[in-house]
Coordinates of C-alpha atoms and ligand atoms in Angstrom, one line a residue:
X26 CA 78.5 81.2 98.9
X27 CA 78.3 84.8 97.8
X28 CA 77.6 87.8 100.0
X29 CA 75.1 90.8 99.5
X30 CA 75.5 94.3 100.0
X31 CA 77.6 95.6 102.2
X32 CA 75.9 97.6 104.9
X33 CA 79.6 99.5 106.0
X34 CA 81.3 100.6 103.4
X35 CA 84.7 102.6 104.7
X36 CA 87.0 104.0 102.1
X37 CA 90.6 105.3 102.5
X38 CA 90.3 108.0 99.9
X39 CA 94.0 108.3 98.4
X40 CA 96.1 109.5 95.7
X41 CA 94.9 113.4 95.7
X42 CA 98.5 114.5 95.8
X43 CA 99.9 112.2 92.6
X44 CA 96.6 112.6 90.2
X45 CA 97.8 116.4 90.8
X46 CA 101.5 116.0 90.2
X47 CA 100.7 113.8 87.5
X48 CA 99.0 117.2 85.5
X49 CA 102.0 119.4 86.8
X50 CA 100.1 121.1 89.4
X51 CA 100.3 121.9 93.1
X52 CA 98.9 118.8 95.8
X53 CA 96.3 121.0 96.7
X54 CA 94.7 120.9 92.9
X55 CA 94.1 117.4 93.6
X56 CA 92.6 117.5 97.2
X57 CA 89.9 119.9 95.6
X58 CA 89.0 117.7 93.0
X59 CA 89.1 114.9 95.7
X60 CA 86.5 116.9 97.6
X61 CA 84.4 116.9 94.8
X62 CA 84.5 113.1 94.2
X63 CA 83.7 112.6 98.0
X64 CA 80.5 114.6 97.7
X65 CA 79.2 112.6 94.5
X66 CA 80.3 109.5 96.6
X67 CA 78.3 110.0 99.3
X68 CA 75.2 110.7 97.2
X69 CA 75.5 107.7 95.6
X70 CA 76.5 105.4 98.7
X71 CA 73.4 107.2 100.2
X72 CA 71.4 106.4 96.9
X73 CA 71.9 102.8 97.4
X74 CA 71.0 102.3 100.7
X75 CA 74.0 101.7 102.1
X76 CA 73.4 101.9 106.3
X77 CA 77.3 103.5 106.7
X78 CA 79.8 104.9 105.4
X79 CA 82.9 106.1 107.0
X80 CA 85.1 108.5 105.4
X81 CA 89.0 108.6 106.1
X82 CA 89.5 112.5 105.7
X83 CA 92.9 113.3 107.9
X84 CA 94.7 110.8 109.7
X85 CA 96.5 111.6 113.1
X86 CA 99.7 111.3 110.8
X87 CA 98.6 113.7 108.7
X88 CA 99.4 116.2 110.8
X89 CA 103.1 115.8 110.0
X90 CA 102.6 117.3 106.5
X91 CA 103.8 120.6 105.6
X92 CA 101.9 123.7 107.6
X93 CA 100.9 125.4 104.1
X94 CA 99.2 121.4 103.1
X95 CA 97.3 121.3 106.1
X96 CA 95.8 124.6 106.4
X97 CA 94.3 124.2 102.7
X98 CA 93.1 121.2 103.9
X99 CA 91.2 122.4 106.9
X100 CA 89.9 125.3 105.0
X101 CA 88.3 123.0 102.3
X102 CA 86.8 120.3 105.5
X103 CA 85.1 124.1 106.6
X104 CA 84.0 125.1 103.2
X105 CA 82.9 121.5 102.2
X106 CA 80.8 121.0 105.2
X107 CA 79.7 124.6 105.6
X108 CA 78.1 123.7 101.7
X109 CA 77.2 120.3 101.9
X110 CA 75.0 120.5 104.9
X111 CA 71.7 121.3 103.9
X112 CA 72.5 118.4 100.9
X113 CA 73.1 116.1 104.0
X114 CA 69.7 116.6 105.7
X115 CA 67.7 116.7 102.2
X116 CA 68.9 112.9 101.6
X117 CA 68.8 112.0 105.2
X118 CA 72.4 111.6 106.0
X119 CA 73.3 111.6 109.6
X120 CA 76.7 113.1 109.9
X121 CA 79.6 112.3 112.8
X122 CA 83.3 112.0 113.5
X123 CA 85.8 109.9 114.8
X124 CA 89.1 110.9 116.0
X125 CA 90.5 113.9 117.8
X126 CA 88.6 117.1 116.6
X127 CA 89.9 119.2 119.4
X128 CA 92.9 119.7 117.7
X129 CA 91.0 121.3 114.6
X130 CA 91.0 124.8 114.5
X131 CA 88.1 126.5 115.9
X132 CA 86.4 127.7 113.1
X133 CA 86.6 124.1 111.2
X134 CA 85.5 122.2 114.8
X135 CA 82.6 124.8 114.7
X136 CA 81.6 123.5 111.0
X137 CA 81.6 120.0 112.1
X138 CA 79.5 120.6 115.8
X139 CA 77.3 121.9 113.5
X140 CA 76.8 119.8 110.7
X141 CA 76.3 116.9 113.6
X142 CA 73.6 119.5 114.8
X143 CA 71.8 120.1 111.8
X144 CA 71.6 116.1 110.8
X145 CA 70.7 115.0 114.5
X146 CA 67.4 114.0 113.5
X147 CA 68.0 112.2 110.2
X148 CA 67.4 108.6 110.0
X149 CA 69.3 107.6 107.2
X150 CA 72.6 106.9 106.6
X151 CA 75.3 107.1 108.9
X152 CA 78.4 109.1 107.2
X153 CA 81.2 109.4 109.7
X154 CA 84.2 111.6 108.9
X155 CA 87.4 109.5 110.1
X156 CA 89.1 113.4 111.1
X157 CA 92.3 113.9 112.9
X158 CA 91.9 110.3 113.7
X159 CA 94.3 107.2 114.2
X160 CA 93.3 103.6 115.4
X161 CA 96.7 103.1 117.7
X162 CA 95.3 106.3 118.9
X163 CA 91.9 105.9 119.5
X164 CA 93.0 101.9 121.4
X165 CA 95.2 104.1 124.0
X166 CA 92.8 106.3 124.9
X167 CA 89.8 103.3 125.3
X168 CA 92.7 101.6 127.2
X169 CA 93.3 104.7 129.2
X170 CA 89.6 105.0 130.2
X171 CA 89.6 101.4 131.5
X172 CA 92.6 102.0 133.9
X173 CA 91.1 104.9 134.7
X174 CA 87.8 102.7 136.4
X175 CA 90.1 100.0 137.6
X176 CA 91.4 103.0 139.5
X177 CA 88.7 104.0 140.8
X178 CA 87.6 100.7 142.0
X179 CA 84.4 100.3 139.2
X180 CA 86.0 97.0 137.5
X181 CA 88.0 94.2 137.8
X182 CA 91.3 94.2 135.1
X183 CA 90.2 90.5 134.8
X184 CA 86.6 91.5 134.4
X185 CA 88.0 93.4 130.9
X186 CA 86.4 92.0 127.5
X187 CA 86.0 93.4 123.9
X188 CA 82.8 94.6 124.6
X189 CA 84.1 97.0 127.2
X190 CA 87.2 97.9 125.3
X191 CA 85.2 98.7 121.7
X192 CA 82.6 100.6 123.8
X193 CA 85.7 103.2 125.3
X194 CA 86.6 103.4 121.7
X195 CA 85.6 106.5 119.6
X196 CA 83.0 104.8 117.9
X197 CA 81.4 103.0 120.9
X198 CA 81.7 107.0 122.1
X199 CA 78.7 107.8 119.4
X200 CA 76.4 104.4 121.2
X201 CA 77.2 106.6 124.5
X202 CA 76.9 110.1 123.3
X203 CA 74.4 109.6 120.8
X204 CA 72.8 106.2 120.5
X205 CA 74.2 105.5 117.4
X206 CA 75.7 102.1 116.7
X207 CA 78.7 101.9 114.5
X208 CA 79.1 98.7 112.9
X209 CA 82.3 96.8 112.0
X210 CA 83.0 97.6 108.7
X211 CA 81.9 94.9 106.0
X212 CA 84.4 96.5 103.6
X213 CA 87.2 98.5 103.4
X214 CA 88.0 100.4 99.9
X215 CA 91.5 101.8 99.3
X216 CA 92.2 103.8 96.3
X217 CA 95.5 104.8 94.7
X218 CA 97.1 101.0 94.6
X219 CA 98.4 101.0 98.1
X220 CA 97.7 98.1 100.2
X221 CA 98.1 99.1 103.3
X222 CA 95.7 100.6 106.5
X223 CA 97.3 103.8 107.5
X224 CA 96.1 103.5 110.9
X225 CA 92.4 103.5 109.9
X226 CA 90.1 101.6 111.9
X227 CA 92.8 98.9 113.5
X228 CA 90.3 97.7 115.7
X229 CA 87.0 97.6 113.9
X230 CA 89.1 96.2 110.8
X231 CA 89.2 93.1 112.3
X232 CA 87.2 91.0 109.4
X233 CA 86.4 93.4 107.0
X234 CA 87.4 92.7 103.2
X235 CA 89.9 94.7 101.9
X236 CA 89.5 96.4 98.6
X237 CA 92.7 97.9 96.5
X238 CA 91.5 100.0 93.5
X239 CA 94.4 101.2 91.9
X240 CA 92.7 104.2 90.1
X241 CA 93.4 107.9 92.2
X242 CA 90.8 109.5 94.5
X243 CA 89.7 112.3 92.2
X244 CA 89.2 109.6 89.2
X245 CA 86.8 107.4 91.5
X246 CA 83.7 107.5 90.4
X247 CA 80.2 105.6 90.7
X248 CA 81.3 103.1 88.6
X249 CA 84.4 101.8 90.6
X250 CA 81.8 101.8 93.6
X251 CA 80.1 98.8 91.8
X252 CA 83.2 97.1 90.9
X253 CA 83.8 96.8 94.5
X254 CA 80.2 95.8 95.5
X255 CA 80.4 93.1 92.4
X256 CA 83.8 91.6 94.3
X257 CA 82.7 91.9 97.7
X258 CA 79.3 90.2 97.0
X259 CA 81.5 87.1 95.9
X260 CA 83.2 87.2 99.2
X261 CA 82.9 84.1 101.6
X262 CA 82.8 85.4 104.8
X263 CA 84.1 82.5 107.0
X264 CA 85.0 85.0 110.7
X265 CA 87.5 81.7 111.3
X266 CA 85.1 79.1 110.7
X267 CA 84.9 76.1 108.0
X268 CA 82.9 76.9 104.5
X269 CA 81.0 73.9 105.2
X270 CA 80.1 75.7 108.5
X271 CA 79.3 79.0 106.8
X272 CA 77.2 77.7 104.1
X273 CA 75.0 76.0 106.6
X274 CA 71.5 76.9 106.4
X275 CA 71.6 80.0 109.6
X276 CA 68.8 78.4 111.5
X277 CA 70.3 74.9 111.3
X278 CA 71.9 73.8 114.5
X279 CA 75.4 73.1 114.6
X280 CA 75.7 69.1 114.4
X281 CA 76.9 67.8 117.9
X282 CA 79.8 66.5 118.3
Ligands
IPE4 C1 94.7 111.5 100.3 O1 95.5 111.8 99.2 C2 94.2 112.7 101.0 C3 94.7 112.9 102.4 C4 95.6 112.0 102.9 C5 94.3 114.0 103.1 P1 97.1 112.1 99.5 O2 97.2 113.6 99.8 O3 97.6 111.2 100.5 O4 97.6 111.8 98.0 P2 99.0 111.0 97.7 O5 98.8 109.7 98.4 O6 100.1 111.8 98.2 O7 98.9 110.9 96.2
IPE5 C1 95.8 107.7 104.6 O1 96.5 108.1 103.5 C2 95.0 108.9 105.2 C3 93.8 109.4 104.4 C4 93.5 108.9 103.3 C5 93.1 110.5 105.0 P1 98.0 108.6 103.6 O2 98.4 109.0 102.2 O3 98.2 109.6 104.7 O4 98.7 107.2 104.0 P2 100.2 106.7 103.7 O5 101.1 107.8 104.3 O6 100.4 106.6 102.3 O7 100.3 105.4 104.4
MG6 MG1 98.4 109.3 100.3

């Protein structure tokens, strides 16, 4: 039984560095172009009526890369959303983050307070920026908030379910903050051939269905988008049960046993 649309999309968006190596220039050549690609992407996500999607922009790890790296990096994150704001609230696109954004500099953390400003009251999609964020990360600190109650005498360690943990996570933070829910994502794209999660969204990951493209971030184009929709909307998503139980009819009861 196939599946339709999926209403989270998150996309690890990699291979910036080799599609500019590959032409003999410098990493940075390739992260521009990547920019470039991100923009069309979300116009065309939002185009479709996709209810999310969730951008992996600069992982925790990231940080690690070479001083001269990063700083173009953050300087394009200011410039992109310093331009692509008022594109944001003509198509309706509510813009937020994930991850540790204190430790962006303070011009770049000013660009993102504000694009989350300036799209506060758009209704359509959700387009989250995965920035200066890692899922190990984000668990420790939903797990420090829950000790930090059990301290103070508000819960029970026994009382602890996923409910409470997901909702100390950064993206039960927006429900909090913001009344926004973040759904699990339905699938996960990852460009550049590599198979693996990088950190990204360990938690929320949990049944999503993984998609390796092996073209490179600043190839990846509307086109590739569909590819992925085609293979996801053949997808049986069983979440541990039987087919036989997944193919039943959703209002049918479950047969007694
Ligand atoms: C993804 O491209 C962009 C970021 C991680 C910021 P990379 O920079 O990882 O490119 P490759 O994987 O080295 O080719
Ligand atoms: C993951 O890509 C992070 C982003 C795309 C922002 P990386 O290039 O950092 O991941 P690894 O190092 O190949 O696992
Ligand atoms: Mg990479």
């Amino acid at each position: 039984m196939g599946t339709s649309n999926p209403a989270h999309v998150a996309i690890i968006m990699d291979g910036n560095g080799r599609w500019a190596e590959l032409r003999g220039k410098n990493r940075t050549f390739g992260h521009l172009r990547g920019a470039r690609v991100a923009r069309e992407i979300i116009e065309s996500c939002s185009r479709r009526g996709l209810k999310q999607l969730t951008l992996y922009t600069f992982s925790t790890e990231n940080w690690l890369r070479p001083l001269e790296e990063v700083s173009f990096l953050m300087a394009l994150l200011s410039r992109h959303l310093k331009r692509e704001r008022a594109n944001l609230v003509k198509n309706g696109i509510r813009f937020q983050t994930i991850g540790d954004i204190d430790r962006l500099p303070a011009s770049v953390r000013a660009e993102v307070d504000e694009t989350i400003r300036a799209t506060e009251h758009c209704t359509g999609m959700l387009l989250t920026f995965a920035l200066s964020y890692g899922g190990r990360q984000d668990i420790v600190g939903a797990a420090k908030a829950l000790a930090r109650k059990a301290e103070l005498g508000l819960l029970r360690a026994d009382d602890i379910n996923e409910e409470m943990l997901s909702s100390e996570l950064q993206t039960g933070r927006m429900a909090r903050e913001y009344g926004l829910s973040f759904s699990d994502p339905d699938l996960i794209v990852r460009t550049s051939g590599e198979s693996r999660l990088s950190n990204f969204l360990l938690w929320q990951s949990a049944y999503s269905e993984l998609y390796i493209d092996s073209v490179l971030w600043p190839d990846y184009d509307d086109s590739h988008l569909q590819k992925a929709f085609d293979w996801y909307s053949q997808r049986e998503r069983r979440f541990g049960k039987t087919s036989a139980q997944v193919e039943r009819h959703p209002h049918q009861p479950e047969p007694s046993i």
